[in-house]
């Protein structure tokens, strides 16, 4: 997915330790969820009836908060190592389970969705759709040049409509598209102008990590929890700008896996250092296609296989602990010729989960207005993605959410296996929210 990428001139650049329990009092002193300073009070309770890790514990069950020594667990997808002397909280491991148990079915289903909202001028009717459907995540879309403080005000307003469970908010996860170059939603006072990825790929990885940490710090100050970046796609030099979704906009870090992998890893590491999560995209890669799935139907990759070198940036990013991976809307004939990647159990279940060992949140590319899925009803898009093994549905069109949520609720009543898949997805998403400091256990 891209965010209204603009074509412009310009030349392409080259290129716990597990600490032993000390005393019961110490363990009890660690709160479940975010530090108190991160819990956002101030809204009335909403009625319950009313769209980038292999080496860690299952993210669906145990993921930490972030930022300080009072974070509540000790190991997680994408989380930095726990400092020596920090006592892991045993109670915190069950935090997502406890939140989940207190939710209504409608609230659980709402956690599966990320709805797009204008970063510059949030639409009140769209916000009402998100609120009525208990939507748990928001993507800031479009373009805003209002700066950090104004964006923070928008985000704080979004957070006030979060659901409550046992009197405590289940925080809304706020994301945006801040790659750099043509794809940078947020700008203005306090936000740096981020260069295109091809330029970033010409820097040393140490430089990129340092600058990425600065960019992430700006997002964190604006209240953003998740960046839908970095792009891990490898665009061959011979294809270049003929590659519609990536190369045309210089969104790739380079033209070989050896360049892309360390630079996408450096970008993610810088963001992790600043406490903002990232998303590897667009699995299993959009580097070999011509058409752009945002604007074109039947986009096909007839090159990529389950063992292609172009998967290396995803493999290294997952090994480093990426918490989210975004699935593309292209079809990969040498992997699964029958399904779009986002609707493919082979791509998500076999390749991403089993072969690459990803344990985090699988998020779709936009299922709201992308031309690639226009032949499917909103209900079909949601059900196909979740049935294939996806976890979070991104739609930049909130108007599609009511039909999607109703379809999921209906299928849950009819199919115990599907219901179990939904429950697993909700646990993974809640675990990511715990890591972002968005949960406080009852």
GROMACS .gro file of C-alpha atoms in nm:
model
  442
    1UNK     CA    1   0.000   0.000   0.000
    2UNK     CA    2   0.112   0.354  -0.061
    3UNK     CA    3  -0.027   0.685   0.056
    4UNK     CA    4  -0.101   0.906  -0.241
    5UNK     CA    5   0.252   0.880  -0.370
    6UNK     CA    6   0.348   1.176  -0.584
    7UNK     CA    7   0.571   1.141  -0.889
    8UNK     CA    8   0.838   1.404  -0.907
    9UNK     CA    9   1.161   1.457  -1.092
   10UNK     CA   10   1.502   1.378  -0.955
   11UNK     CA   11   1.782   1.134  -1.011
   12UNK     CA   12   1.801   0.794  -0.845
   13UNK     CA   13   2.075   0.761  -0.586
   14UNK     CA   14   2.341   0.488  -0.604
   15UNK     CA   15   2.351   0.225  -0.458
   16UNK     CA   16   1.663  -1.260   3.087
   17UNK     CA   17   1.882  -1.309   3.083
   18UNK     CA   18   1.600  -1.461   3.295
   19UNK     CA   19   1.641  -1.305   3.633
   20UNK     CA   20   1.556  -1.528   3.927
   21UNK     CA   21   1.263  -1.410   4.134
   22UNK     CA   22   1.380  -1.211   4.429
   23UNK     CA   23   1.077  -1.170   4.647
   24UNK     CA   24   0.707  -1.185   4.590
   25UNK     CA   25   0.676  -0.817   4.667
   26UNK     CA   26   0.903  -0.723   4.378
   27UNK     CA   27   0.697  -0.923   4.133
   28UNK     CA   28   0.375  -0.780   4.266
   29UNK     CA   29   0.512  -0.430   4.230
   30UNK     CA   30   0.532  -0.458   3.854
   31UNK     CA   31   0.201  -0.350   3.704
   32UNK     CA   32   0.044  -0.532   3.411
   33UNK     CA   33   0.051  -0.315   3.101
   34UNK     CA   34   0.185   0.035   3.055
   35UNK     CA   35   0.342   0.252   3.318
   36UNK     CA   36   0.086   0.473   3.486
   37UNK     CA   37   0.205   0.770   3.281
   38UNK     CA   38   0.102   0.588   2.962
   39UNK     CA   39  -0.253   0.504   3.070
   40UNK     CA   40  -0.480   0.760   2.911
   41UNK     CA   41  -0.772   0.853   3.137
   42UNK     CA   42  -1.059   1.081   3.065
   43UNK     CA   43  -1.331   0.922   2.853
   44UNK     CA   44  -1.660   0.769   2.952
   45UNK     CA   45  -1.708   0.397   2.914
   46UNK     CA   46  -1.850   0.282   2.583
   47UNK     CA   47  -2.136   0.034   2.590
   48UNK     CA   48  -2.028  -0.320   2.514
   49UNK     CA   49  -2.334  -0.366   2.294
   50UNK     CA   50  -2.291  -0.089   2.071
   51UNK     CA   51  -0.691  -0.160   0.721
   52UNK     CA   52   0.770  -0.668   1.062
   53UNK     CA   53   0.952  -1.275   1.555
   54UNK     CA   54   1.093  -1.607   1.515
   55UNK     CA   55   1.330  -1.620   1.810
   56UNK     CA   56   1.086  -1.533   2.085
   57UNK     CA   57   0.791  -1.663   2.279
   58UNK     CA   58   0.459  -1.669   2.094
   59UNK     CA   59   0.350  -1.310   2.050
   60UNK     CA   60  -0.009  -1.421   2.099
   61UNK     CA   61   0.066  -1.492   2.463
   62UNK     CA   62   0.355  -1.286   2.598
   63UNK     CA   63   0.481  -0.951   2.474
   64UNK     CA   64   0.616  -0.663   2.680
   65UNK     CA   65   0.538  -0.300   2.710
   66UNK     CA   66   0.811  -0.063   2.607
   67UNK     CA   67   1.020   0.226   2.717
   68UNK     CA   68   1.117   0.195   3.081
   69UNK     CA   69   1.241  -0.049   3.342
   70UNK     CA   70   0.883  -0.082   3.461
   71UNK     CA   71   0.777  -0.253   3.138
   72UNK     CA   72   0.590  -0.565   3.220
   73UNK     CA   73   0.743  -0.863   3.044
   74UNK     CA   74   1.085  -0.976   2.949
   75UNK     CA   75   1.093  -1.092   2.591
   76UNK     CA   76   0.888  -1.024   2.281
   77UNK     CA   77   0.885  -0.996   1.908
   78UNK     CA   78   1.095  -0.697   1.813
   79UNK     CA   79   1.164  -0.590   2.170
   80UNK     CA   80   1.513  -0.494   2.281
   81UNK     CA   81   1.678  -0.717   2.544
   82UNK     CA   82   1.575  -0.658   2.901
   83UNK     CA   83   1.837  -0.471   3.098
   84UNK     CA   84   2.029  -0.658   3.363
   85UNK     CA   85   1.850  -0.655   3.694
   86UNK     CA   86   1.499  -0.607   3.555
   87UNK     CA   87   1.262  -0.860   3.709
   88UNK     CA   88   1.025  -1.017   3.453
   89UNK     CA   89   0.664  -1.007   3.562
   90UNK     CA   90   0.498  -1.346   3.567
   91UNK     CA   91   0.154  -1.187   3.601
   92UNK     CA   92   0.207  -0.974   3.290
   93UNK     CA   93   0.232  -1.283   3.070
   94UNK     CA   94  -0.143  -1.333   3.104
   95UNK     CA   95  -0.239  -0.970   3.051
   96UNK     CA   96  -0.377  -1.016   2.695
   97UNK     CA   97  -0.568  -1.324   2.813
   98UNK     CA   98  -0.727  -1.128   3.096
   99UNK     CA   99  -0.827  -0.843   2.866
  100UNK     CA  100  -0.959  -1.091   2.611
  101UNK     CA  101  -1.170  -1.270   2.872
  102UNK     CA  102  -1.342  -0.946   2.968
  103UNK     CA  103  -1.435  -0.853   2.611
  104UNK     CA  104  -1.765  -0.905   2.435
  105UNK     CA  105  -1.754  -1.088   2.103
  106UNK     CA  106  -1.813  -0.760   1.919
  107UNK     CA  107  -1.522  -0.599   2.100
  108UNK     CA  108  -1.296  -0.890   2.008
  109UNK     CA  109  -1.391  -0.865   1.642
  110UNK     CA  110  -1.327  -0.492   1.647
  111UNK     CA  111  -0.966  -0.559   1.742
  112UNK     CA  112  -0.916  -0.727   1.404
  113UNK     CA  113  -0.954  -0.399   1.216
  114UNK     CA  114  -0.741  -0.097   1.136
  115UNK     CA  115  -0.945   0.182   0.980
  116UNK     CA  116  -0.808   0.474   0.784
  117UNK     CA  117  -0.875   0.827   0.909
  118UNK     CA  118  -0.751   1.151   0.755
  119UNK     CA  119  -0.447   1.278   0.942
  120UNK     CA  120  -0.536   1.637   0.854
  121UNK     CA  121  -0.913   1.645   0.897
  122UNK     CA  122  -1.069   1.343   1.068
  123UNK     CA  123  -1.420   1.283   0.940
  124UNK     CA  124  -1.673   1.258   1.221
  125UNK     CA  125  -1.897   1.012   1.035
  126UNK     CA  126  -1.599   0.782   0.978
  127UNK     CA  127  -1.499   0.811   1.342
  128UNK     CA  128  -1.851   0.710   1.440
  129UNK     CA  129  -1.824   0.399   1.222
  130UNK     CA  130  -1.501   0.303   1.396
  131UNK     CA  131  -1.650   0.365   1.738
  132UNK     CA  132  -1.974   0.176   1.669
  133UNK     CA  133  -1.777  -0.124   1.544
  134UNK     CA  134  -1.524  -0.122   1.830
  135UNK     CA  135  -1.234  -0.079   1.586
  136UNK     CA  136  -0.910  -0.121   1.776
  137UNK     CA  137  -0.654   0.036   1.542
  138UNK     CA  138  -0.638   0.348   1.326
  139UNK     CA  139  -0.418   0.445   1.034
  140UNK     CA  140  -0.356   0.815   0.977
  141UNK     CA  141  -0.391   0.861   0.601
  142UNK     CA  142  -0.360   1.126   0.334
  143UNK     CA  143  -0.127   1.419   0.394
  144UNK     CA  144  -0.091   1.648   0.693
  145UNK     CA  145   0.157   1.933   0.720
  146UNK     CA  146   0.025   2.041   1.058
  147UNK     CA  147   0.328   1.917   1.253
  148UNK     CA  148   0.389   1.711   1.564
  149UNK     CA  149   0.178   1.903   1.818
  150UNK     CA  150  -0.129   1.924   1.598
  151UNK     CA  151  -0.100   1.555   1.507
  152UNK     CA  152  -0.073   1.465   1.875
  153UNK     CA  153  -0.397   1.652   1.935
  154UNK     CA  154  -0.568   1.447   1.663
  155UNK     CA  155  -0.429   1.123   1.806
  156UNK     CA  156  -0.538   1.210   2.159
  157UNK     CA  157  -0.889   1.267   2.026
  158UNK     CA  158  -0.886   0.924   1.861
  159UNK     CA  159  -0.771   0.757   2.180
  160UNK     CA  160  -1.064   0.899   2.374
  161UNK     CA  161  -1.304   0.675   2.185
  162UNK     CA  162  -1.126   0.352   2.278
  163UNK     CA  163  -1.327   0.063   2.421
  164UNK     CA  164  -1.315  -0.016   2.790
  165UNK     CA  165  -1.292  -0.356   2.956
  166UNK     CA  166  -1.343  -0.379   3.332
  167UNK     CA  167  -1.326  -0.002   3.351
  168UNK     CA  168  -0.990   0.027   3.174
  169UNK     CA  169  -0.923   0.139   2.821
  170UNK     CA  170  -0.799  -0.103   2.559
  171UNK     CA  171  -0.586   0.155   2.385
  172UNK     CA  172  -0.624   0.228   2.016
  173UNK     CA  173  -0.316   0.139   1.814
  174UNK     CA  174  -0.226   0.436   1.593
  175UNK     CA  175  -0.031   0.377   1.273
  176UNK     CA  176   0.075   0.575   0.968
  177UNK     CA  177   0.278   0.546   0.648
  178UNK     CA  178   0.610   0.723   0.709
  179UNK     CA  179   0.858   0.563   0.468
  180UNK     CA  180   1.008   0.881   0.326
  181UNK     CA  181   1.021   1.039  -0.018
  182UNK     CA  182   0.688   1.012  -0.196
  183UNK     CA  183   0.532   0.822   0.095
  184UNK     CA  184   0.528   1.040   0.405
  185UNK     CA  185   0.189   1.116   0.556
  186UNK     CA  186   0.307   1.347   0.836
  187UNK     CA  187   0.513   1.662   0.786
  188UNK     CA  188   0.535   2.017   0.916
  189UNK     CA  189   0.685   2.156   1.238
  190UNK     CA  190   0.869   1.885   1.429
  191UNK     CA  191   0.875   1.631   1.144
  192UNK     CA  192   1.186   1.588   0.933
  193UNK     CA  193   1.164   1.554   0.556
  194UNK     CA  194   1.258   1.188   0.512
  195UNK     CA  195   1.437   1.102   0.187
  196UNK     CA  196   1.322   0.821  -0.037
  197UNK     CA  197   1.436   0.470   0.054
  198UNK     CA  198   1.672   0.446  -0.242
  199UNK     CA  199   1.867   0.735  -0.094
  200UNK     CA  200   1.853   0.581   0.253
  201UNK     CA  201   1.997   0.266   0.101
  202UNK     CA  202   2.309   0.456  -0.007
  203UNK     CA  203   2.391   0.544   0.354
  204UNK     CA  204   2.580   0.326   0.596
  205UNK     CA  205   2.350   0.114   0.811
  206UNK     CA  206   2.480   0.294   1.120
  207UNK     CA  207   2.376   0.629   0.974
  208UNK     CA  208   2.036   0.497   0.872
  209UNK     CA  209   1.971   0.350   1.215
  210UNK     CA  210   2.059   0.681   1.382
  211UNK     CA  211   1.836   0.884   1.154
  212UNK     CA  212   1.554   0.632   1.173
  213UNK     CA  213   1.561   0.663   1.553
  214UNK     CA  214   1.521   1.038   1.512
  215UNK     CA  215   1.229   1.000   1.273
  216UNK     CA  216   1.068   0.749   1.507
  217UNK     CA  217   1.112   0.986   1.799
  218UNK     CA  218   0.910   1.243   1.608
  219UNK     CA  219   0.632   0.992   1.546
  220UNK     CA  220   0.633   0.889   1.910
  221UNK     CA  221   0.599   1.253   2.015
  222UNK     CA  222   0.298   1.275   1.785
  223UNK     CA  223   0.142   0.970   1.952
  224UNK     CA  224   0.203   0.718   1.671
  225UNK     CA  225   0.266   0.357   1.783
  226UNK     CA  226   0.333   0.183   1.452
  227UNK     CA  227   0.492   0.276   1.121
  228UNK     CA  228   0.379   0.080   0.816
  229UNK     CA  229   0.739   0.057   0.699
  230UNK     CA  230   1.006  -0.045   0.603
  231UNK     CA  231   0.961  -0.167   0.248
  232UNK     CA  232   1.148  -0.498   0.226
  233UNK     CA  233   1.082  -0.551  -0.144
  234UNK     CA  234   1.376  -0.607  -0.380
  235UNK     CA  235   1.333  -0.437  -0.719
  236UNK     CA  236   1.588  -0.564  -0.973
  237UNK     CA  237   1.791  -0.289  -1.139
  238UNK     CA  238   1.671  -0.409  -1.479
  239UNK     CA  239   1.309  -0.348  -1.379
  240UNK     CA  240   1.364  -0.019  -1.197
  241UNK     CA  241   1.088   0.238  -1.243
  242UNK     CA  242   0.883  -0.001  -1.458
  243UNK     CA  243   0.794  -0.161  -1.125
  244UNK     CA  244   0.470   0.026  -1.056
  245UNK     CA  245   0.424   0.003  -0.679
  246UNK     CA  246   0.784   0.036  -0.557
  247UNK     CA  247   1.046   0.125  -0.818
  248UNK     CA  248   0.841   0.402  -0.975
  249UNK     CA  249   0.852   0.590  -0.645
  250UNK     CA  250   1.206   0.489  -0.537
  251UNK     CA  251   1.065   0.307  -0.234
  252UNK     CA  252   1.324   0.026  -0.243
  253UNK     CA  253   1.648   0.038  -0.042
  254UNK     CA  254   1.837  -0.111  -0.332
  255UNK     CA  255   1.832  -0.365  -0.611
  256UNK     CA  256   1.973  -0.674  -0.437
  257UNK     CA  257   1.884  -0.860  -0.118
  258UNK     CA  258   2.235  -0.785   0.011
  259UNK     CA  259   2.154  -0.413   0.008
  260UNK     CA  260   1.787  -0.422   0.105
  261UNK     CA  261   1.813  -0.659   0.402
  262UNK     CA  262   2.067  -0.469   0.616
  263UNK     CA  263   1.905  -0.134   0.540
  264UNK     CA  264   1.549  -0.241   0.613
  265UNK     CA  265   1.685  -0.400   0.932
  266UNK     CA  266   1.864  -0.076   1.024
  267UNK     CA  267   1.546   0.127   0.970
  268UNK     CA  268   1.350  -0.110   1.196
  269UNK     CA  269   1.626  -0.113   1.459
  270UNK     CA  270   1.626   0.266   1.477
  271UNK     CA  271   1.252   0.270   1.528
  272UNK     CA  272   1.272   0.001   1.796
  273UNK     CA  273   1.535   0.210   1.973
  274UNK     CA  274   1.287   0.498   1.989
  275UNK     CA  275   0.996   0.276   2.096
  276UNK     CA  276   0.792   0.275   1.775
  277UNK     CA  277   0.694  -0.054   1.611
  278UNK     CA  278   0.748  -0.126   1.242
  279UNK     CA  279   0.598  -0.340   0.966
  280UNK     CA  280   0.786  -0.539   0.705
  281UNK     CA  281   0.608  -0.510   0.371
  282UNK     CA  282   0.486  -0.629   0.121
  283UNK     CA  283   0.530  -1.005   0.176
  284UNK     CA  284   0.636  -1.204  -0.020
  285UNK     CA  285   0.756  -0.901  -0.217
  286UNK     CA  286   0.633  -0.660  -0.482
  287UNK     CA  287   0.969  -0.613  -0.649
  288UNK     CA  288   0.903  -0.839  -0.949
  289UNK     CA  289   0.564  -0.701  -1.060
  290UNK     CA  290   0.469  -0.433  -1.309
  291UNK     CA  291   0.124  -0.328  -1.191
  292UNK     CA  292   0.035  -0.151  -0.869
  293UNK     CA  293  -0.228  -0.339  -0.667
  294UNK     CA  294  -0.368  -0.008  -0.539
  295UNK     CA  295  -0.474   0.086  -0.890
  296UNK     CA  296  -0.459  -0.234  -1.095
  297UNK     CA  297  -0.637  -0.570  -1.090
  298UNK     CA  298  -0.473  -0.906  -1.160
  299UNK     CA  299  -0.118  -0.811  -1.061
  300UNK     CA  300   0.093  -1.124  -1.099
  301UNK     CA  301   0.445  -1.221  -0.994
  302UNK     CA  302   0.557  -1.517  -1.202
  303UNK     CA  303   0.915  -1.512  -1.071
  304UNK     CA  304   0.921  -1.536  -0.691
  305UNK     CA  305   0.935  -1.881  -0.533
  306UNK     CA  306   0.928  -1.999  -0.173
  307UNK     CA  307   1.309  -2.013  -0.178
  308UNK     CA  308   1.388  -1.693  -0.370
  309UNK     CA  309   1.674  -1.477  -0.247
  310UNK     CA  310   1.435  -1.180  -0.254
  311UNK     CA  311   1.276  -1.320   0.064
  312UNK     CA  312   1.600  -1.252   0.253
  313UNK     CA  313   1.498  -0.905   0.383
  314UNK     CA  314   1.182  -1.058   0.529
  315UNK     CA  315   1.377  -1.349   0.676
  316UNK     CA  316   1.635  -1.125   0.846
  317UNK     CA  317   1.369  -0.881   0.964
  318UNK     CA  318   1.167  -1.161   1.122
  319UNK     CA  319   1.479  -1.302   1.286
  320UNK     CA  320   1.550  -0.954   1.427
  321UNK     CA  321   1.201  -0.951   1.579
  322UNK     CA  322   0.965  -0.764   1.347
  323UNK     CA  323   0.628  -0.736   1.523
  324UNK     CA  324   0.418  -0.690   1.206
  325UNK     CA  325   0.434  -0.820   0.849
  326UNK     CA  326   0.208  -0.681   0.576
  327UNK     CA  327   0.082  -0.918   0.304
  328UNK     CA  328   0.062  -0.801  -0.056
  329UNK     CA  329  -0.242  -0.824  -0.284
  330UNK     CA  330  -0.054  -0.968  -0.581
  331UNK     CA  331  -0.071  -1.330  -0.694
  332UNK     CA  332   0.246  -1.541  -0.689
  333UNK     CA  333   0.205  -1.819  -0.942
  334UNK     CA  334   0.512  -2.015  -0.830
  335UNK     CA  335   0.392  -2.017  -0.468
  336UNK     CA  336   0.011  -2.032  -0.494
  337UNK     CA  337  -0.141  -1.979  -0.835
  338UNK     CA  338  -0.498  -1.999  -0.703
  339UNK     CA  339  -0.505  -1.711  -0.453
  340UNK     CA  340  -0.393  -1.355  -0.400
  341UNK     CA  341  -0.120  -1.359  -0.134
  342UNK     CA  342  -0.349  -1.200   0.124
  343UNK     CA  343  -0.602  -1.480   0.069
  344UNK     CA  344  -0.347  -1.763   0.054
  345UNK     CA  345  -0.301  -2.017   0.334
  346UNK     CA  346   0.014  -2.125   0.153
  347UNK     CA  347   0.169  -1.777   0.163
  348UNK     CA  348   0.062  -1.691   0.518
  349UNK     CA  349   0.047  -2.028   0.692
  350UNK     CA  350   0.312  -2.234   0.520
  351UNK     CA  351   0.566  -1.978   0.397
  352UNK     CA  352   0.544  -1.693   0.648
  353UNK     CA  353   0.443  -1.876   0.966
  354UNK     CA  354   0.607  -2.216   0.922
  355UNK     CA  355   0.902  -2.165   0.689
  356UNK     CA  356   1.008  -1.819   0.808
  357UNK     CA  357   0.886  -1.869   1.165
  358UNK     CA  358   0.695  -1.542   1.202
  359UNK     CA  359   0.495  -1.523   1.525
  360UNK     CA  360   0.375  -1.164   1.521
  361UNK     CA  361   0.075  -0.986   1.368
  362UNK     CA  362  -0.003  -1.048   1.001
  363UNK     CA  363  -0.167  -0.734   0.861
  364UNK     CA  364  -0.323  -0.703   0.518
  365UNK     CA  365  -0.245  -0.443   0.259
  366UNK     CA  366  -0.547  -0.219   0.206
  367UNK     CA  367  -0.865  -0.424   0.162
  368UNK     CA  368  -1.087  -0.117   0.146
  369UNK     CA  369  -1.030   0.053  -0.186
  370UNK     CA  370  -0.745  -0.132  -0.360
  371UNK     CA  371  -0.843  -0.222  -0.715
  372UNK     CA  372  -0.677  -0.562  -0.672
  373UNK     CA  373  -0.965  -0.677  -0.447
  374UNK     CA  374  -1.250  -0.485  -0.605
  375UNK     CA  375  -1.403  -0.803  -0.750
  376UNK     CA  376  -1.459  -0.932  -0.395
  377UNK     CA  377  -1.727  -0.799  -0.160
  378UNK     CA  378  -1.601  -0.642   0.163
  379UNK     CA  379  -1.735  -0.946   0.349
  380UNK     CA  380  -1.541  -1.183   0.122
  381UNK     CA  381  -1.221  -0.982   0.163
  382UNK     CA  382  -1.238  -1.001   0.541
  383UNK     CA  383  -1.329  -1.370   0.557
  384UNK     CA  384  -1.074  -1.475   0.294
  385UNK     CA  385  -0.791  -1.295   0.473
  386UNK     CA  386  -0.874  -1.427   0.818
  387UNK     CA  387  -0.935  -1.781   0.692
  388UNK     CA  388  -0.594  -1.776   0.521
  389UNK     CA  389  -0.431  -1.698   0.854
  390UNK     CA  390  -0.424  -1.318   0.859
  391UNK     CA  391  -0.477  -1.126   1.183
  392UNK     CA  392  -0.543  -0.756   1.122
  393UNK     CA  393  -0.751  -0.617   0.835
  394UNK     CA  394  -0.640  -0.278   0.707
  395UNK     CA  395  -0.903  -0.077   0.523
  396UNK     CA  396  -0.860   0.287   0.433
  397UNK     CA  397  -1.236   0.301   0.372
  398UNK     CA  398  -1.416   0.285   0.708
  399UNK     CA  399  -1.745   0.245   0.520
  400UNK     CA  400  -1.647  -0.116   0.443
  401UNK     CA  401  -1.608  -0.209   0.810
  402UNK     CA  402  -1.973  -0.275   0.909
  403UNK     CA  403  -2.015  -0.540   0.637
  404UNK     CA  404  -1.679  -0.692   0.724
  405UNK     CA  405  -1.748  -0.713   1.097
  406UNK     CA  406  -2.095  -0.858   1.043
  407UNK     CA  407  -1.953  -1.126   0.816
  408UNK     CA  408  -1.693  -1.219   1.077
  409UNK     CA  409  -1.950  -1.231   1.357
  410UNK     CA  410  -2.179  -1.452   1.150
  411UNK     CA  411  -1.902  -1.693   1.053
  412UNK     CA  412  -1.788  -1.717   1.414
  413UNK     CA  413  -2.134  -1.839   1.512
  414UNK     CA  414  -2.127  -2.104   1.241
  415UNK     CA  415  -1.768  -2.230   1.246
  416UNK     CA  416  -1.574  -2.325   1.560
  417UNK     CA  417  -1.246  -2.349   1.370
  418UNK     CA  418  -1.288  -1.998   1.232
  419UNK     CA  419  -1.381  -1.875   1.580
  420UNK     CA  420  -1.056  -2.018   1.713
  421UNK     CA  421  -0.862  -1.839   1.438
  422UNK     CA  422  -1.025  -1.509   1.531
  423UNK     CA  423  -0.947  -1.561   1.898
  424UNK     CA  424  -0.583  -1.632   1.817
  425UNK     CA  425  -0.565  -1.315   1.608
  426UNK     CA  426  -0.711  -1.106   1.889
  427UNK     CA  427  -0.452  -1.244   2.132
  428UNK     CA  428  -0.170  -1.154   1.894
  429UNK     CA  429  -0.303  -0.802   1.849
  430UNK     CA  430  -0.353  -0.750   2.223
  431UNK     CA  431   0.001  -0.873   2.281
  432UNK     CA  432   0.130  -0.611   2.036
  433UNK     CA  433  -0.074  -0.348   2.217
  434UNK     CA  434   0.076  -0.455   2.548
  435UNK     CA  435   0.417  -0.406   2.398
  436UNK     CA  436   0.318  -0.057   2.282
  437UNK     CA  437   0.204   0.037   2.632
  438UNK     CA  438  -0.163   0.045   2.535
  439UNK     CA  439  -0.298  -0.208   2.783
  440UNK     CA  440  -0.349  -0.191   3.158
  441UNK     CA  441  -0.479  -0.511   3.309
  442UNK     CA  442  -0.790  -0.516   3.527
   0.00000   0.00000   0.00000
